[in-house]
Amino acid sequence: MTTVGLAAAIEELRQELYAAQAQGAGQQFAFGVEEAQLELLLELRDSGKADGRLSFGVATVGAGGELTTVRTHKLTLKLSVRDRAAGGERPEINDRDSGSWSEE
């Protein structure tokens, strides 16, 4: 079983915003990003193995032959998006400085 953690899910959102910004470069219409809403289904798995471990992740991939109990919870994050390279302003999708959300 492979789990995707919260940090990886947020990084994927960040990369999608970079791609949208790059594709919008030079376009007539600009869309400002007010906030990003990320909705995740979280799984808490009990595999029934003797070790008694629980697994927590954003998503799971794969199948196996073991008895598994899964509880799913919905988590919604509202993220305020700011462009550090633009002095903390809200970025625009057609911003010519694509990919400027580098981590410091």
XYZ file of N, CA and C in Angstrom:
312
model
N 0.841 -1.177 0.000
C 0.000 0.000 0.000
C 0.889 1.243 0.000
N 0.566 2.183 -0.864
C 1.299 3.433 -0.944
C 0.403 4.561 -0.460
N 0.908 5.396 0.424
C 0.125 6.533 0.887
C 0.741 7.818 0.372
N -0.113 8.795 0.153
C 0.322 10.124 -0.259
C 0.028 11.045 0.912
N 1.048 11.682 1.437
C 0.872 12.546 2.598
C 0.319 13.914 2.235
N -0.048 14.655 3.243
C -0.604 15.990 3.063
C 0.387 16.916 2.367
N 1.659 16.847 2.731
C 2.673 17.712 2.105
C 2.766 17.450 0.604
N 2.702 16.183 0.202
C 2.769 15.842 -1.223
C 1.534 16.343 -1.965
N 0.370 16.272 -1.333
C -0.854 16.765 -1.966
C -0.793 18.277 -2.165
N -0.278 18.999 -1.183
C -0.146 20.453 -1.307
C 0.899 20.803 -2.360
N 1.974 20.037 -2.447
C 2.987 20.273 -3.484
C 2.395 20.069 -4.873
N 1.540 19.072 -5.029
C 0.880 18.843 -6.322
C 0.001 20.036 -6.691
N -0.725 20.587 -5.723
C -1.522 21.793 -5.967
C -0.623 22.945 -6.390
N 0.494 23.109 -5.724
C 1.450 24.173 -6.060
C 1.929 24.028 -7.508
N 2.253 22.805 -7.920
C 2.719 22.565 -9.287
C 1.621 22.847 -10.313
N 0.375 22.537 -9.977
C -0.745 22.844 -10.872
C -0.917 24.357 -11.025
N -0.728 25.101 -9.952
C -0.810 26.564 -10.035
C 0.314 27.124 -10.901
N 1.521 26.557 -10.788
C 2.633 26.967 -11.660
C 2.258 26.748 -13.126
N 1.705 25.575 -13.425
C 1.350 25.231 -14.803
C 0.272 26.172 -15.336
N -0.729 26.485 -14.516
C -1.786 27.404 -14.943
C -1.219 28.792 -15.207
N -0.302 29.221 -14.369
C 0.327 30.530 -14.537
C 1.131 30.571 -15.835
N 1.878 29.528 -16.123
C 2.693 29.475 -17.343
C 1.813 29.440 -18.591
N 0.728 28.673 -18.558
C -0.159 28.579 -19.712
C -0.922 29.876 -19.954
N -1.122 30.674 -18.921
C -1.836 31.935 -19.065
C -0.950 33.104 -19.442
N 0.362 32.893 -19.490
C 1.291 33.985 -19.813
C 0.961 34.565 -21.180
N 0.828 35.891 -21.253
C 0.560 36.576 -22.510
C -0.898 36.581 -22.930
N -1.780 35.991 -22.151
C -3.201 35.972 -22.497
C -3.850 37.314 -22.163
N -4.908 37.649 -22.887
C -5.585 38.927 -22.677
C -6.280 38.983 -21.321
N -6.938 37.920 -20.946
C -7.695 37.924 -19.702
C -6.870 37.312 -18.574
N -6.900 37.972 -17.432
C -6.177 37.500 -16.257
C -7.175 37.072 -15.192
N -6.837 36.046 -14.454
C -7.649 35.574 -13.340
C -6.809 35.641 -12.081
N -7.232 36.437 -11.126
C -6.525 36.511 -9.855
C -6.896 35.333 -8.978
N -5.951 34.842 -8.239
C -6.196 33.718 -7.337
C -6.482 34.288 -5.955
N -7.727 34.198 -5.520
C -8.119 34.675 -4.195
C -7.694 33.676 -3.124
N -8.078 32.425 -3.345
C -7.716 31.353 -2.435
C -7.802 30.042 -3.192
N -7.160 29.045 -2.687
C -7.240 27.704 -3.259
C -7.920 26.816 -2.232
N -8.905 26.072 -2.667
C -9.588 25.157 -1.763
C -9.199 23.740 -2.161
N -8.666 23.016 -1.225
C -8.185 21.657 -1.453
C -9.021 20.720 -0.599
N -9.716 19.799 -1.245
C -10.546 18.848 -0.520
C -9.916 17.468 -0.641
N -9.685 16.841 0.477
C -9.009 15.551 0.515
C -9.866 14.530 1.246
N -9.795 13.302 0.791
C -10.396 12.202 1.527
C -9.262 11.486 2.245
N -9.319 11.491 3.548
C -8.277 10.868 4.365
C -8.721 9.470 4.762
N -7.800 8.545 4.713
C -8.099 7.171 5.090
C -7.294 6.773 6.316
N -7.959 6.180 7.261
C -7.303 5.580 8.418
C -7.514 4.081 8.270
N -6.422 3.350 8.064
C -6.509 1.918 7.771
C -5.971 1.083 8.927
N -6.706 0.051 9.238
C -6.263 -0.971 10.184
C -6.188 -2.270 9.396
N -4.983 -2.749 9.143
C -4.798 -3.908 8.267
C -5.092 -5.237 8.953
N -5.252 -5.235 10.242
C -5.523 -6.482 10.942
C -4.289 -7.336 11.174
N -3.115 -6.800 10.886
C -1.873 -7.540 11.129
C -1.586 -7.569 12.625
N -0.700 -8.439 13.023
C -0.379 -8.613 14.439
C 0.350 -7.415 15.033
N 0.928 -6.544 14.192
C 1.690 -5.413 14.737
C 0.790 -4.302 15.286
N -0.510 -4.326 14.978
C -1.447 -3.351 15.527
C -1.269 -1.938 14.998
N -0.583 -1.768 13.881
C -0.314 -0.435 13.346
C -1.504 0.094 12.558
N -1.676 1.411 12.614
C -2.673 2.104 11.809
C -1.932 2.917 10.760
N -2.508 3.027 9.574
C -1.900 3.793 8.494
C -2.807 4.967 8.166
N -2.229 6.164 8.044
C -2.981 7.373 7.769
C -2.399 8.012 6.522
N -3.228 8.355 5.571
C -2.740 8.999 4.357
C -3.862 9.671 3.605
N -3.486 10.504 2.631
C -4.461 11.223 1.821
C -5.125 10.272 0.845
N -4.364 9.370 0.250
C -4.901 8.427 -0.719
C -4.106 7.140 -0.629
N -4.710 6.073 -1.082
C -3.994 4.809 -1.119
C -4.124 4.204 -2.507
N -3.089 3.483 -2.910
C -3.061 2.830 -4.206
C -2.591 1.406 -3.994
N -3.208 0.483 -4.688
C -2.755 -0.900 -4.609
C -3.806 -1.798 -3.990
N -3.547 -3.075 -4.078
C -4.468 -4.058 -3.515
C -3.644 -5.180 -2.909
N -4.233 -5.851 -1.973
C -3.528 -6.957 -1.339
C -4.524 -7.986 -0.854
N -4.022 -9.068 -0.330
C -4.882 -10.132 0.123
C -5.125 -10.128 1.614
N -5.020 -8.997 2.266
C -5.209 -8.958 3.711
C -6.527 -8.278 4.062
N -7.052 -8.613 5.217
C -8.277 -8.006 5.709
C -7.961 -6.603 6.205
N -8.694 -5.612 5.680
C -8.407 -4.224 6.022
C -9.688 -3.503 6.400
N -9.639 -2.728 7.466
C -10.739 -1.855 7.843
C -10.334 -0.432 7.494
N -11.202 0.269 6.767
C -10.882 1.628 6.325
C -11.966 2.576 6.810
N -11.546 3.674 7.407
C -12.458 4.763 7.764
C -12.020 5.978 6.962
N -12.958 6.592 6.269
C -12.638 7.734 5.418
C -13.191 9.005 6.043
N -12.377 10.058 6.040
C -12.764 11.359 6.572
C -12.470 12.411 5.519
N -13.323 13.409 5.425
C -13.113 14.486 4.466
C -12.443 15.660 5.168
N -11.388 16.188 4.552
C -10.665 17.344 5.068
C -10.665 18.406 3.982
N -11.146 19.596 4.304
C -11.133 20.703 3.355
C -10.213 21.783 3.889
N -9.241 22.179 3.072
C -8.307 23.244 3.426
C -8.571 24.436 2.529
N -8.714 25.614 3.109
C -8.798 26.845 2.331
C -7.452 27.534 2.472
N -6.742 27.630 1.364
C -5.387 28.162 1.367
C -5.371 29.542 0.733
N -4.787 30.504 1.401
C -4.595 31.832 0.848
C -3.314 31.794 0.029
N -3.414 32.135 -1.244
C -2.267 32.031 -2.147
C -1.599 33.390 -2.275
N -0.304 33.434 -2.018
C 0.482 34.668 -2.128
C 1.741 34.379 -2.928
N 2.178 35.365 -3.711
C 3.388 35.242 -4.524
C 4.504 35.999 -3.822
N 5.468 35.277 -3.266
C 6.570 35.913 -2.535
C 7.397 36.817 -3.437
N 7.556 36.438 -4.707
C 8.359 37.237 -5.635
C 7.680 38.559 -5.976
N 6.371 38.649 -5.752
C 5.626 39.877 -6.030
C 5.305 40.613 -4.734
N 6.092 40.410 -3.714
C 5.899 41.108 -2.450
C 4.713 40.628 -1.644
N 4.318 39.389 -1.831
C 3.210 38.833 -1.067
C 1.845 39.101 -1.664
N 1.795 39.604 -2.892
C 0.523 39.874 -3.562
C -0.122 38.573 -4.029
N -1.419 38.663 -4.326
C -2.103 37.521 -4.920
C -1.627 37.388 -6.364
N -1.266 36.195 -6.789
C -0.772 36.025 -8.156
C -1.906 36.060 -9.168
N -1.553 36.328 -10.406
C -2.501 36.239 -11.507
C -2.102 35.056 -12.368
N -3.089 34.408 -12.936
C -2.825 33.229 -13.751
C -2.041 33.587 -15.008
N -2.170 34.815 -15.517
C -1.401 35.180 -16.707
C -0.121 35.913 -16.357
N 0.298 35.875 -15.096
C 1.514 36.546 -14.648
C 2.709 36.081 -15.473
N 3.481 36.994 -16.005
C 4.626 36.636 -16.850
C 5.762 36.005 -16.043
N 5.785 36.187 -14.742
C 6.821 35.591 -13.895
C 6.350 34.227 -13.402
N 6.134 33.298 -14.327
C 5.597 31.997 -13.922
C 6.587 31.261 -13.025
N 6.025 30.489 -12.114
C 6.853 29.694 -11.216
C 7.571 30.516 -10.169
N 7.030 31.660 -9.818
C 7.722 32.541 -8.881
C 7.420 32.219 -7.429
N 6.719 31.136 -7.162
C 6.381 30.780 -5.782
C 7.443 29.886 -5.178
N 8.669 30.169 -5.441
C 9.733 29.314 -4.919
C 9.788 29.404 -3.407
N 10.123 28.274 -2.805
C 10.224 28.250 -1.348
C 11.531 28.883 -0.928
N 11.479 29.609 0.149
C 12.684 30.278 0.652
C 13.254 29.508 1.804
